[in-house]
Short mmCIF file of C-alpha atoms in Angstrom, two decimals:
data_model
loop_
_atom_site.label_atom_id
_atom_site.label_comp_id
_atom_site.label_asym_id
_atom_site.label_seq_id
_atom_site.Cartn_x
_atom_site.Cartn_y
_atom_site.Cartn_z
CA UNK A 1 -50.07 20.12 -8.02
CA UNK A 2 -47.92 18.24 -5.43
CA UNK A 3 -48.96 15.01 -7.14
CA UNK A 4 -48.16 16.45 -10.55
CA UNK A 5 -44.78 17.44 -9.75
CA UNK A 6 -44.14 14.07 -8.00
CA UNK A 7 -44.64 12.23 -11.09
CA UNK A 8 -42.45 14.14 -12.82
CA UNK A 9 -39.71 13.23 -10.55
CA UNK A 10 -40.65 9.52 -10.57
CA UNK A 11 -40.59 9.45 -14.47
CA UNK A 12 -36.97 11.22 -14.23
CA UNK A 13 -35.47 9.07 -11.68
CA UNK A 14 -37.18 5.96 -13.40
CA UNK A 15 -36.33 6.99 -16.81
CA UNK A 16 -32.40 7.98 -15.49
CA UNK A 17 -32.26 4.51 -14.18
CA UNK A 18 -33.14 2.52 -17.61
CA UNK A 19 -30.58 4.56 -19.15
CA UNK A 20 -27.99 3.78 -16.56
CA UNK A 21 -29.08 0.03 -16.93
CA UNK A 22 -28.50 0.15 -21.01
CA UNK A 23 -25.10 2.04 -20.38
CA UNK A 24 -26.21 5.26 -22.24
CA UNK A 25 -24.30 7.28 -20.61
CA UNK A 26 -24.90 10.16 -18.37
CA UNK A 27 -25.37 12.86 -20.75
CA UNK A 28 -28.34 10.66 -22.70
CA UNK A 29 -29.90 9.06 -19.94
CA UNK A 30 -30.32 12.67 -18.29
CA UNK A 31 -31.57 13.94 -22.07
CA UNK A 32 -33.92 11.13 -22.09
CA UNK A 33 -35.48 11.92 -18.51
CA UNK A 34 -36.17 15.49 -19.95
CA UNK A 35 -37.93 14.45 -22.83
CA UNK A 36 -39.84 12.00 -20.52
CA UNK A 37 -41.05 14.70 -18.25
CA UNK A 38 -41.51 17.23 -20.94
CA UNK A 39 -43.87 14.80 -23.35
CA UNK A 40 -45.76 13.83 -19.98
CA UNK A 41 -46.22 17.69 -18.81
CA UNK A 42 -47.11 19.00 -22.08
CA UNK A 43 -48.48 16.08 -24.17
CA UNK A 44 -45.45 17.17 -26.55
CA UNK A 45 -42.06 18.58 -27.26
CA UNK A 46 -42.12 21.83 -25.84
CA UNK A 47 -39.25 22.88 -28.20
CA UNK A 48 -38.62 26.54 -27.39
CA UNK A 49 -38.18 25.21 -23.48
CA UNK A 50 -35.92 22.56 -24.60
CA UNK A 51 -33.66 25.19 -26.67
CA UNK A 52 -34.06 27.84 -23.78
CA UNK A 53 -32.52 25.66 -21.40
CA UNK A 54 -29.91 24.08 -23.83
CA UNK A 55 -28.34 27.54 -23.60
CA UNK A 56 -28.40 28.49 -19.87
CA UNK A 57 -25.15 27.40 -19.68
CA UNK A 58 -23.87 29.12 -22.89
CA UNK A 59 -21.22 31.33 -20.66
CA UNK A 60 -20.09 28.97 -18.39
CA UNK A 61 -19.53 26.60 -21.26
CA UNK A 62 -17.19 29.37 -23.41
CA UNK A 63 -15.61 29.79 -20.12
CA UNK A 64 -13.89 26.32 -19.85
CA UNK A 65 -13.94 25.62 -23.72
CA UNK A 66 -11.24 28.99 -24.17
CA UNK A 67 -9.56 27.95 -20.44
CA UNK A 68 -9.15 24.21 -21.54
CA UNK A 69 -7.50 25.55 -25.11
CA UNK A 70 -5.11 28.16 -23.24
CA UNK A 71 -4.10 24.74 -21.13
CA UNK A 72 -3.41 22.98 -24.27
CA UNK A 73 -1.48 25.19 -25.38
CA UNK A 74 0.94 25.79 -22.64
CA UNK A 75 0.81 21.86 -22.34
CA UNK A 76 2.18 21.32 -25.89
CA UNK A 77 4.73 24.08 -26.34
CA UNK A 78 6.50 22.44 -23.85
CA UNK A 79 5.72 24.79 -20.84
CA UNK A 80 3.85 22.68 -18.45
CA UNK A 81 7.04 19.65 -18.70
CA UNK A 82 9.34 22.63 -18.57
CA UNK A 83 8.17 23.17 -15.20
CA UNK A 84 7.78 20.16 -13.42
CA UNK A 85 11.55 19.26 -14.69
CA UNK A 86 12.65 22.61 -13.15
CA UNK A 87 10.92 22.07 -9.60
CA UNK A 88 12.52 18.60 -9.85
CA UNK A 89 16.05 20.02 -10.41
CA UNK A 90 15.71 22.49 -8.41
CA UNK A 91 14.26 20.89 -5.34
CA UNK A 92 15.06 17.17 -5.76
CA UNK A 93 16.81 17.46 -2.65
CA UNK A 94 14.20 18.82 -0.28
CA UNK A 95 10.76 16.58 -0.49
CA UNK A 96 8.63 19.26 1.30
CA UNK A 97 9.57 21.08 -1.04
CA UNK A 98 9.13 19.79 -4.07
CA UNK A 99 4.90 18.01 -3.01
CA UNK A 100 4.48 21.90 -2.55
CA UNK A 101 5.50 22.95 -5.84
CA UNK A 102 3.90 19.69 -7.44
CA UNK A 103 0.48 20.71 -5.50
CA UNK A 104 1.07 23.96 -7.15
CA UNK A 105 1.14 22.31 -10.33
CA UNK A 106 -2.11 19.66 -9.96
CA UNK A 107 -3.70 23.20 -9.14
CA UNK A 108 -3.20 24.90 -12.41
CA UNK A 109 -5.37 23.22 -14.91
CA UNK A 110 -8.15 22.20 -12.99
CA UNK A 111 -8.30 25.95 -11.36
CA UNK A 112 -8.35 27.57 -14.93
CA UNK A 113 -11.03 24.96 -16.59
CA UNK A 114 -13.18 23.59 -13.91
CA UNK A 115 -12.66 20.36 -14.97
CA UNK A 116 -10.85 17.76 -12.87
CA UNK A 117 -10.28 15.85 -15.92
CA UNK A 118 -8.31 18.28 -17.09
CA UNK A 119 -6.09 18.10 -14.53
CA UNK A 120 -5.64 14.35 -14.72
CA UNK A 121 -5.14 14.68 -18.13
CA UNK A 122 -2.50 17.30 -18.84
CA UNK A 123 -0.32 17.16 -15.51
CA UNK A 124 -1.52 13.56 -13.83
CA UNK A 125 0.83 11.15 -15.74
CA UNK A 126 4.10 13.87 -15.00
CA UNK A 127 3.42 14.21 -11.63
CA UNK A 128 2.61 10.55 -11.10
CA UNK A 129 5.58 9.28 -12.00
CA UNK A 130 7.74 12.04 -9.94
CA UNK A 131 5.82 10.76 -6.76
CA UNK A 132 6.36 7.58 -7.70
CA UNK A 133 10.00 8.15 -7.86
CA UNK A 134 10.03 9.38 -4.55
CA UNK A 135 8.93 6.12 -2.98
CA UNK A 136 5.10 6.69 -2.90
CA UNK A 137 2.85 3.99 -3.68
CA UNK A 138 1.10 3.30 -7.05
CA UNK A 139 -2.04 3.87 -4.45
CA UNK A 140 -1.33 6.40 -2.78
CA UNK A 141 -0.25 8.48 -5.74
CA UNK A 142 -3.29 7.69 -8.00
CA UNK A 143 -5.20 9.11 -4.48
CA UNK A 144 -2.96 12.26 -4.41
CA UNK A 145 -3.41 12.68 -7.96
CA UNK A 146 -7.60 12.68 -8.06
CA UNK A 147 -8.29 14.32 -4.58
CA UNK A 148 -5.57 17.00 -5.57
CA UNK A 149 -7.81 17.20 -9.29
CA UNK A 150 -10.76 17.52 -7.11
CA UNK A 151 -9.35 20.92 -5.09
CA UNK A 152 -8.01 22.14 -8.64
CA UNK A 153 -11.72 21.98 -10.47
CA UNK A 154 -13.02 23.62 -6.78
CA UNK A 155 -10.06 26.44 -7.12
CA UNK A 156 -10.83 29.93 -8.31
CA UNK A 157 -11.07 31.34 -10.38
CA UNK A 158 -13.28 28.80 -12.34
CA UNK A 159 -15.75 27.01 -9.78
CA UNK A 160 -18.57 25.35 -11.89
CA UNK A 161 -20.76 24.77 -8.96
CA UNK A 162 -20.61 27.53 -7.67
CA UNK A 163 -21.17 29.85 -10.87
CA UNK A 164 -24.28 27.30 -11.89
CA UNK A 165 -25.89 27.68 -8.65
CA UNK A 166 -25.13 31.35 -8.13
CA UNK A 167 -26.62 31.65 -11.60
CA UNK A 168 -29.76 30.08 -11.07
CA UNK A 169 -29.94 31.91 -7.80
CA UNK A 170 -29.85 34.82 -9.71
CA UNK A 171 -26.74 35.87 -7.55
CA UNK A 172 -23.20 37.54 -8.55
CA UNK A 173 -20.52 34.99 -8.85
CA UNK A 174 -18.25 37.93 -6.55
CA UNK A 175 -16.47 37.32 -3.45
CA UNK A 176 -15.31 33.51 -4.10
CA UNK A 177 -12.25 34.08 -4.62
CA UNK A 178 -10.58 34.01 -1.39
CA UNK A 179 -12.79 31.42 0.84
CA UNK A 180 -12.90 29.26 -2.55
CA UNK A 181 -8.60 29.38 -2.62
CA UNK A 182 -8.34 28.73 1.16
CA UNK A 183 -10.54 25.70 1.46
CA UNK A 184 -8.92 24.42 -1.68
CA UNK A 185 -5.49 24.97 -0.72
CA UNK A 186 -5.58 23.16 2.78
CA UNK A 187 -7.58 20.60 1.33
CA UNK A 188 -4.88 19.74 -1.45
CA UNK A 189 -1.87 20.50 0.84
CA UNK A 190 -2.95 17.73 3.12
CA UNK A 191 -3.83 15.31 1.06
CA UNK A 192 -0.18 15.71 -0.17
CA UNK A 193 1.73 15.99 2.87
CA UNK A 194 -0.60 12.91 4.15
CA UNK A 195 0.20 10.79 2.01
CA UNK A 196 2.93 11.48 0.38
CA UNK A 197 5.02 12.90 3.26
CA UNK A 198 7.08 9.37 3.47
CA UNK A 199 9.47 8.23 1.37
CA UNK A 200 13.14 8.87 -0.46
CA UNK A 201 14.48 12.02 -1.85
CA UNK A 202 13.77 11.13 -6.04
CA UNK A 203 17.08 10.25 -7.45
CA UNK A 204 17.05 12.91 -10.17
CA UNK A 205 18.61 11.10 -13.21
CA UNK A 206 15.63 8.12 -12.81
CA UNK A 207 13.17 10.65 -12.87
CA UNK A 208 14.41 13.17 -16.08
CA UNK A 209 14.89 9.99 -17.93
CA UNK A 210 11.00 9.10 -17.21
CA UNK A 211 9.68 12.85 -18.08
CA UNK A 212 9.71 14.32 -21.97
CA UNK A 213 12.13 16.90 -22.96
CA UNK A 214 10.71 20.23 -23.46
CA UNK A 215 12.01 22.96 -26.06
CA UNK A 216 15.75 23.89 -25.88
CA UNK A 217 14.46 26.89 -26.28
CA UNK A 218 11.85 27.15 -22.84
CA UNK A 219 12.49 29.42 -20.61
CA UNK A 220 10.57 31.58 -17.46
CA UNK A 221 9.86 34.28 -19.44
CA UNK A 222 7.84 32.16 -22.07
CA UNK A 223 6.01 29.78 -19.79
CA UNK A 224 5.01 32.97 -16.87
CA UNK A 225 3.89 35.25 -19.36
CA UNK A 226 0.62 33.95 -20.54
CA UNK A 227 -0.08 33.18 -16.84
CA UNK A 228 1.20 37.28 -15.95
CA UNK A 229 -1.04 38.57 -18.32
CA UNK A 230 -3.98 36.40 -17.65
CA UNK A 231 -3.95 37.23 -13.60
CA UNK A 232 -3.22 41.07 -14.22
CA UNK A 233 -6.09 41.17 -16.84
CA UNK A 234 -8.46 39.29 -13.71
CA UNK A 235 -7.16 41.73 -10.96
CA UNK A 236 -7.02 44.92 -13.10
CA UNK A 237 -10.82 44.82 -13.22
CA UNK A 238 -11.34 43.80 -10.04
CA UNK A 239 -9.08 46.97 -9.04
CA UNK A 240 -10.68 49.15 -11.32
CA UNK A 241 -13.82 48.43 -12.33
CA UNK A 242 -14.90 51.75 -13.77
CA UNK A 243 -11.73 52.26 -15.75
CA UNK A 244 -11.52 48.52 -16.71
CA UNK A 245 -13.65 47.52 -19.94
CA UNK A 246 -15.34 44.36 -19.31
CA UNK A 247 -13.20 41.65 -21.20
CA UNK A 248 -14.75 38.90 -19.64
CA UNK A 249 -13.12 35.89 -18.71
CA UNK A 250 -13.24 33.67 -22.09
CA UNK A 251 -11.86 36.91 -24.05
CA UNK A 252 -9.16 36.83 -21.09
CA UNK A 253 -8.48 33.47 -21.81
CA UNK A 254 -8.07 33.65 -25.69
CA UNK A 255 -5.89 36.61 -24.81
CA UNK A 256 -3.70 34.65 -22.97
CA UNK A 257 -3.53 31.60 -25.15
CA UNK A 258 -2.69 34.02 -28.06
CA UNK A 259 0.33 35.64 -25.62
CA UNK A 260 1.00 31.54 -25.79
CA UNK A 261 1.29 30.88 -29.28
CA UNK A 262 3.01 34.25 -30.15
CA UNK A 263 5.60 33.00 -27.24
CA UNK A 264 6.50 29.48 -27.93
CA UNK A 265 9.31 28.11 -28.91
CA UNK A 266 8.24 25.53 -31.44
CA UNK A 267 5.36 26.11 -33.96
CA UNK A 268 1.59 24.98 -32.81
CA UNK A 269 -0.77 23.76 -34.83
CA UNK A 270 -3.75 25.71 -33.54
CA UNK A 271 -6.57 24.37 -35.82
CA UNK A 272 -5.43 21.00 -34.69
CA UNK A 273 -5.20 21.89 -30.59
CA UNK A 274 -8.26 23.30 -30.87
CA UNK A 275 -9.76 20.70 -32.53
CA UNK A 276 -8.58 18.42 -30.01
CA UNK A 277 -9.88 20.55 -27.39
CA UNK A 278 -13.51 20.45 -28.40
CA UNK A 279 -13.69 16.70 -29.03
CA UNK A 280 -12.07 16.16 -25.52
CA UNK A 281 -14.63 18.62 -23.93
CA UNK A 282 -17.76 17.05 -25.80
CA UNK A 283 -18.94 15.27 -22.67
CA UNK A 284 -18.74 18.05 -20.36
CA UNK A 285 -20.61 20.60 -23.17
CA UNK A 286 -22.89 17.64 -24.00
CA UNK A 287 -23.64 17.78 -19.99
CA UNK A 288 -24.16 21.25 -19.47
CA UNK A 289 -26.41 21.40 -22.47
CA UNK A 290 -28.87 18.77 -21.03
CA UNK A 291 -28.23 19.79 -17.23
CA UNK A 292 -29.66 23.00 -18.94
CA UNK A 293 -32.70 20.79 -20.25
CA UNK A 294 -33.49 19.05 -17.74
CA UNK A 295 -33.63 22.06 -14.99
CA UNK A 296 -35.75 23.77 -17.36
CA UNK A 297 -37.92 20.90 -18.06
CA UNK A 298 -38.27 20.43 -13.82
CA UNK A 299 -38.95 24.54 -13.35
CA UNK A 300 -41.80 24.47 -16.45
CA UNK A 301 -43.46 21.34 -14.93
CA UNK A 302 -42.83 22.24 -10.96
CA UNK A 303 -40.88 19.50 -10.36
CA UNK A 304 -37.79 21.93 -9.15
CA UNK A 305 -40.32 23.75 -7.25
CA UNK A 306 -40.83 20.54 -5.06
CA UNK A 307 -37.44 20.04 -4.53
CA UNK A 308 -37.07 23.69 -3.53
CA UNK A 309 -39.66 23.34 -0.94
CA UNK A 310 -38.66 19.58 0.25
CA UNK A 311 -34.84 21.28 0.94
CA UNK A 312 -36.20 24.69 2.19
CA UNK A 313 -38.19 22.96 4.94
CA UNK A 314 -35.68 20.71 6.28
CA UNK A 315 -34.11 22.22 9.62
CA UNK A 316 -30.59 23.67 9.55
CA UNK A 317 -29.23 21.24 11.85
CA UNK A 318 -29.79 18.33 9.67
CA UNK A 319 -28.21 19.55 6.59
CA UNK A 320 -24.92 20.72 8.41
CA UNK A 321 -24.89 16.93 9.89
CA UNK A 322 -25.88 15.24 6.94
CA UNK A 323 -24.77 17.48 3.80
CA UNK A 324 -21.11 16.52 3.73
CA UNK A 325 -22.87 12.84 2.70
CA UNK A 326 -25.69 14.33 0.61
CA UNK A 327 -23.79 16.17 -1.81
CA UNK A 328 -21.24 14.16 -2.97
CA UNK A 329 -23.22 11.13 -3.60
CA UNK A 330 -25.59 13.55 -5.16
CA UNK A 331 -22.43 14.69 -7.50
CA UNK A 332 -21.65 10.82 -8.34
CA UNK A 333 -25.07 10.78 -9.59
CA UNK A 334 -26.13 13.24 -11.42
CA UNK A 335 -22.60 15.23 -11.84
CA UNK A 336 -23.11 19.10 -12.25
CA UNK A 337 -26.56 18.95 -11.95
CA UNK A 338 -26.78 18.94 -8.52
CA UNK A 339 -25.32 22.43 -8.72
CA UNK A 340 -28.80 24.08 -9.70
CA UNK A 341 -31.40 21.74 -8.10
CA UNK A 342 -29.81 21.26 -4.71
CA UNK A 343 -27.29 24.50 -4.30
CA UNK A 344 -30.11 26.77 -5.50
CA UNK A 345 -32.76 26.37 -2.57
CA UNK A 346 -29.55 25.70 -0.15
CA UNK A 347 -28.95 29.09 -0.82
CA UNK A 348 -31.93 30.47 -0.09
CA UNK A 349 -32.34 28.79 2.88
CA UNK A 350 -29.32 29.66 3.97
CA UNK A 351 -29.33 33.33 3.16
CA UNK A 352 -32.92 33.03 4.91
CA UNK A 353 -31.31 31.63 8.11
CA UNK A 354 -29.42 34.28 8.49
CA UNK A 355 -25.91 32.61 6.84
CA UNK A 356 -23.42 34.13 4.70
CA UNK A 357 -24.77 33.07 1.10
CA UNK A 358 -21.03 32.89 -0.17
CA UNK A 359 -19.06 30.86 2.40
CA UNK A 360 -22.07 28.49 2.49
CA UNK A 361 -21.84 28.33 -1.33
CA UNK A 362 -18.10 28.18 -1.33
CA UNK A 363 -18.23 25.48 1.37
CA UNK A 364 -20.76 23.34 -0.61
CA UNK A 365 -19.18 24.12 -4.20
CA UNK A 366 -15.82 22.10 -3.08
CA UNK A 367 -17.86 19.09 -1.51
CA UNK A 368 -19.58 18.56 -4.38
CA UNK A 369 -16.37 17.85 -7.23
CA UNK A 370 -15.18 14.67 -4.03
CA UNK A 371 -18.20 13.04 -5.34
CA UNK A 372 -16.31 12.70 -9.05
CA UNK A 373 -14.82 9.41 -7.36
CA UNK A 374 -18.18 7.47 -6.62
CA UNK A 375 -20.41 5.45 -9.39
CA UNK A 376 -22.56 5.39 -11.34
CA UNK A 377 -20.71 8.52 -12.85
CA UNK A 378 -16.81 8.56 -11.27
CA UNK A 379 -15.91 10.73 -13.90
CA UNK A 380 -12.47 11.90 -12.39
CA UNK A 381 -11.77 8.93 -10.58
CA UNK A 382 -11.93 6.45 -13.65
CA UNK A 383 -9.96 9.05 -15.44
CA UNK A 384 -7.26 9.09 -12.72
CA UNK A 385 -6.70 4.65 -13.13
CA UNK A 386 -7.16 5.05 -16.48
CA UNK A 387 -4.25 8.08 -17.01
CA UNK A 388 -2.11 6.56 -14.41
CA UNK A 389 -2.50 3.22 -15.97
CA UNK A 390 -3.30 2.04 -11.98
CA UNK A 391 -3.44 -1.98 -11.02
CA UNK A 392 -5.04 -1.81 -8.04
CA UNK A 393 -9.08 -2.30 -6.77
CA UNK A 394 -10.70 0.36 -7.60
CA UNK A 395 -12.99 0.85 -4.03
CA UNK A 396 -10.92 -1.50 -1.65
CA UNK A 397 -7.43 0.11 -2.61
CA UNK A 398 -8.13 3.63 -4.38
CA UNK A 399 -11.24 4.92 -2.71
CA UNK A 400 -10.36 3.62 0.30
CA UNK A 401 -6.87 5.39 0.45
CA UNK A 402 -8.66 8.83 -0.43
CA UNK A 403 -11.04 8.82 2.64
CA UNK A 404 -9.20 10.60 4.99
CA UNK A 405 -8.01 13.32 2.89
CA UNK A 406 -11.51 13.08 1.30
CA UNK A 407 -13.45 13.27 4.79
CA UNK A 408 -10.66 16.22 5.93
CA UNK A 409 -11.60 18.43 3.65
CA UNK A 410 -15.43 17.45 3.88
CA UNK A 411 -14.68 18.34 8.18
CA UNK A 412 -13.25 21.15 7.06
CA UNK A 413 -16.44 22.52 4.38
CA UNK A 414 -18.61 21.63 7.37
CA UNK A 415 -16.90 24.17 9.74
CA UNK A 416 -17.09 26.96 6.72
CA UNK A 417 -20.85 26.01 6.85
CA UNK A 418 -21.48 26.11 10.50
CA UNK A 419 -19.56 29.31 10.56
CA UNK A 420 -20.38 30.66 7.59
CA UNK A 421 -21.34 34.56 9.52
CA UNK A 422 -17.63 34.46 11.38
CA UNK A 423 -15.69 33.81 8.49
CA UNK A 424 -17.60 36.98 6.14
CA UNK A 425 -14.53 38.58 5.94
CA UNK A 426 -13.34 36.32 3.49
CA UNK A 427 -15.72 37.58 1.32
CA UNK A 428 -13.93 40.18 -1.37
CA UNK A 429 -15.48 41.99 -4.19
#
């Protein structure tokens, strides 16, 4: 059995590799170590496995397709320019200031999709060339921009680690709210205030002239709503969950992007947003569909099952010394796969231990997006030069510059870990 299972990891990890080498892309290469292990297993195509586990992720992926289109939205009726050209007015004089209102802003997006790209892609190029103005480096803002995109895909409500693993833990995604929105928040505040903390007050002409116009018509009232209605429509059920039908959150979503499109001040094409929408979320469907596959394909053949037992048996100790390493290389490898083969049996080992299942989740569920900066995959990271249009070496300048924000808020997951039973009351219903 052990053997068994062993070659099925071997023919993953050596099939993975050749499709690395021929540049097919994560998404195929992981497909293709699926179908490896499933022909070698079964002696076929075990088809109603492989269409079983292409929808085990069915939810989560509804979940960011209708929170990605409600971003859209906002982004092209003007709302999400209106507001970083307000904070800019407003604040242009006090730099503390305005990099807390611009971390409020990287936040959005990423917190509503979970999807750092979506950050980066929306909000990166505005809020790169406000730091910019205000005497930070091409560097350090392409660092401020991806570690801040990082925190934003970690945020609440919308943690895809966290609601993958929880899943295939068969536990409640309840109570992540506030240990999820703490860790985040330091994490992205300092990495701000780090490294963006020097410079010049933004001379405010430079900058509007940089940054598009939004609607004449734009106001408060228009971009807050959708946002109003979306968090009382989360809270009301959490405050009455008896009286409260059960929208669920992509219903709550579409809800809110309708509130949008009633509300904006020029006329949106919605057939061609949302078209636009799906073709830029392709990849990430395309990889929850085969993540779905694959960790299918690895329970039916035992190969998960060896994992399980491999992680379950290592001693505590280690993993708080050694996971803040493990788990984001893990993510630059295999992306949100990780999320159900490693988080699964970390939280049962945890939970055995005698450690608070959420914070331990919580913890590991923001370590894991950190590894979007690291090859083969750098998913985030690529998409941060790219956006920003960035000169500079990728590893010697970029990654180097995001290490000590990186390895703060790595510190910081640790001491969530290690004190996982002390910080309970975090946990909320």
């Amino acid at each position: 059995m052990f053997l068994h299972a062993g070659i099925i990891l071997i023919i993953i990890a050596v099939t993975f590799a050749i499709g690395n080498y021929f540049k097919l892309g994560t998404e195929l290469a992981m497909l293709l170590s699926a179908l490896a292990a499933a022909i070698y297993h079964t002696g076929g195509l075990p088809v109603r496995h492989l269409v079983e586990g292409a929808f085990t992720y069915y939810d989560v992926s509804l979940i960011f397709i209708t929170a990605t289109l409600f971003i859209n939205l906002v982004k092209e009726s003007g709302g999400i320019v209106f507001m970083v050209r307000k904070i800019i007015i407003r604040f242009h004089e006090h730099r503390y200031l305005t990099l807390l209102f611009l971390t409020f802003i990287l936040m959005i997006p990423g917190a509503l999709t979970g999807a750092g790209a979506a950050t980066v892609l929306t909000v990166g190029t505005l809020v790169g060339t406000v730091l910019v103005y205000m005497g930070i480096s091409e560097t350090k803002t392409a660092a401020i921009i991806f570690v801040c995109a990082s925190m934003s895909a970690a945020a609440p409500p919308i943690n895809l680690w966290a609601m993958m693993a929880a899943a295939g833990a068969n536990m409640p995604y309840v109570g992540f709210m506030q240990p999820l929105f703490i860790i985040t928040s330091i994490g992205a505040l300092f990495t701000m205030f780090f490294l963006g903390s020097k410079g010049e007050n933004p001379e405010l002409e430079k900058i509007l002239a940089e940054l598009p116009e939004p609607p004449a018509e734009m106001n408060w009232f228009r971009v807050g709503t959708p946002f109003l209605i979306l968090i009382i429509l989360i809270v009301a059920g959490r405050l009455f969950p008896f009286k409260m039908p059960i929208l669920g959150l992509p219903l709550m979503f579409l809800i809110a992007a309708s509130v949008m499109f009633i509300l904006s001040p020029k006329k949106l094409n919605i057939l061609n947003i949302a078209g636009k929408t799906i073709r830029s979320l392709i990849p990430l469907v395309g990889i929850m569909i085969v993540v779905g596959i694959l960790i299918q394909i690895m329970a039916l053949s035992g190969a998960r099952g060896l994992i399980s037992l491999a992680i379950v048996t290592l001693p505590v100790w280690f993993l708080f010394a050694s996971l803040f390493l493990i788990l984001p290389v893990s993510e630059g490898l295999l992306q949100y796969a990780v999320a159900p083969l490693i988080g699964v049996p970390l939280i049962f080992l945890f939970n055995m231990k005698g450690f608070n299942p959420v914070i331990t989740l919580s913890a590991m569920a923001v370590m894991w997006p950190l590894g979007d900066i690291l090859p083969p995959t750098a998913v985030v990271g690529r998409a941060t030069v790219i956006e920003l249009n960035y000169q500079g070496r990728y590893y010697k300048d970029f990654l180097k510059t995001c290490l000590i924000p990186m390895g703060f808020i790595l510190a910081l997951c640790t001491v969530f870990l290690v004190f996982s039973n002390q910080l309970s009351f975090l946990v909320g219903g």
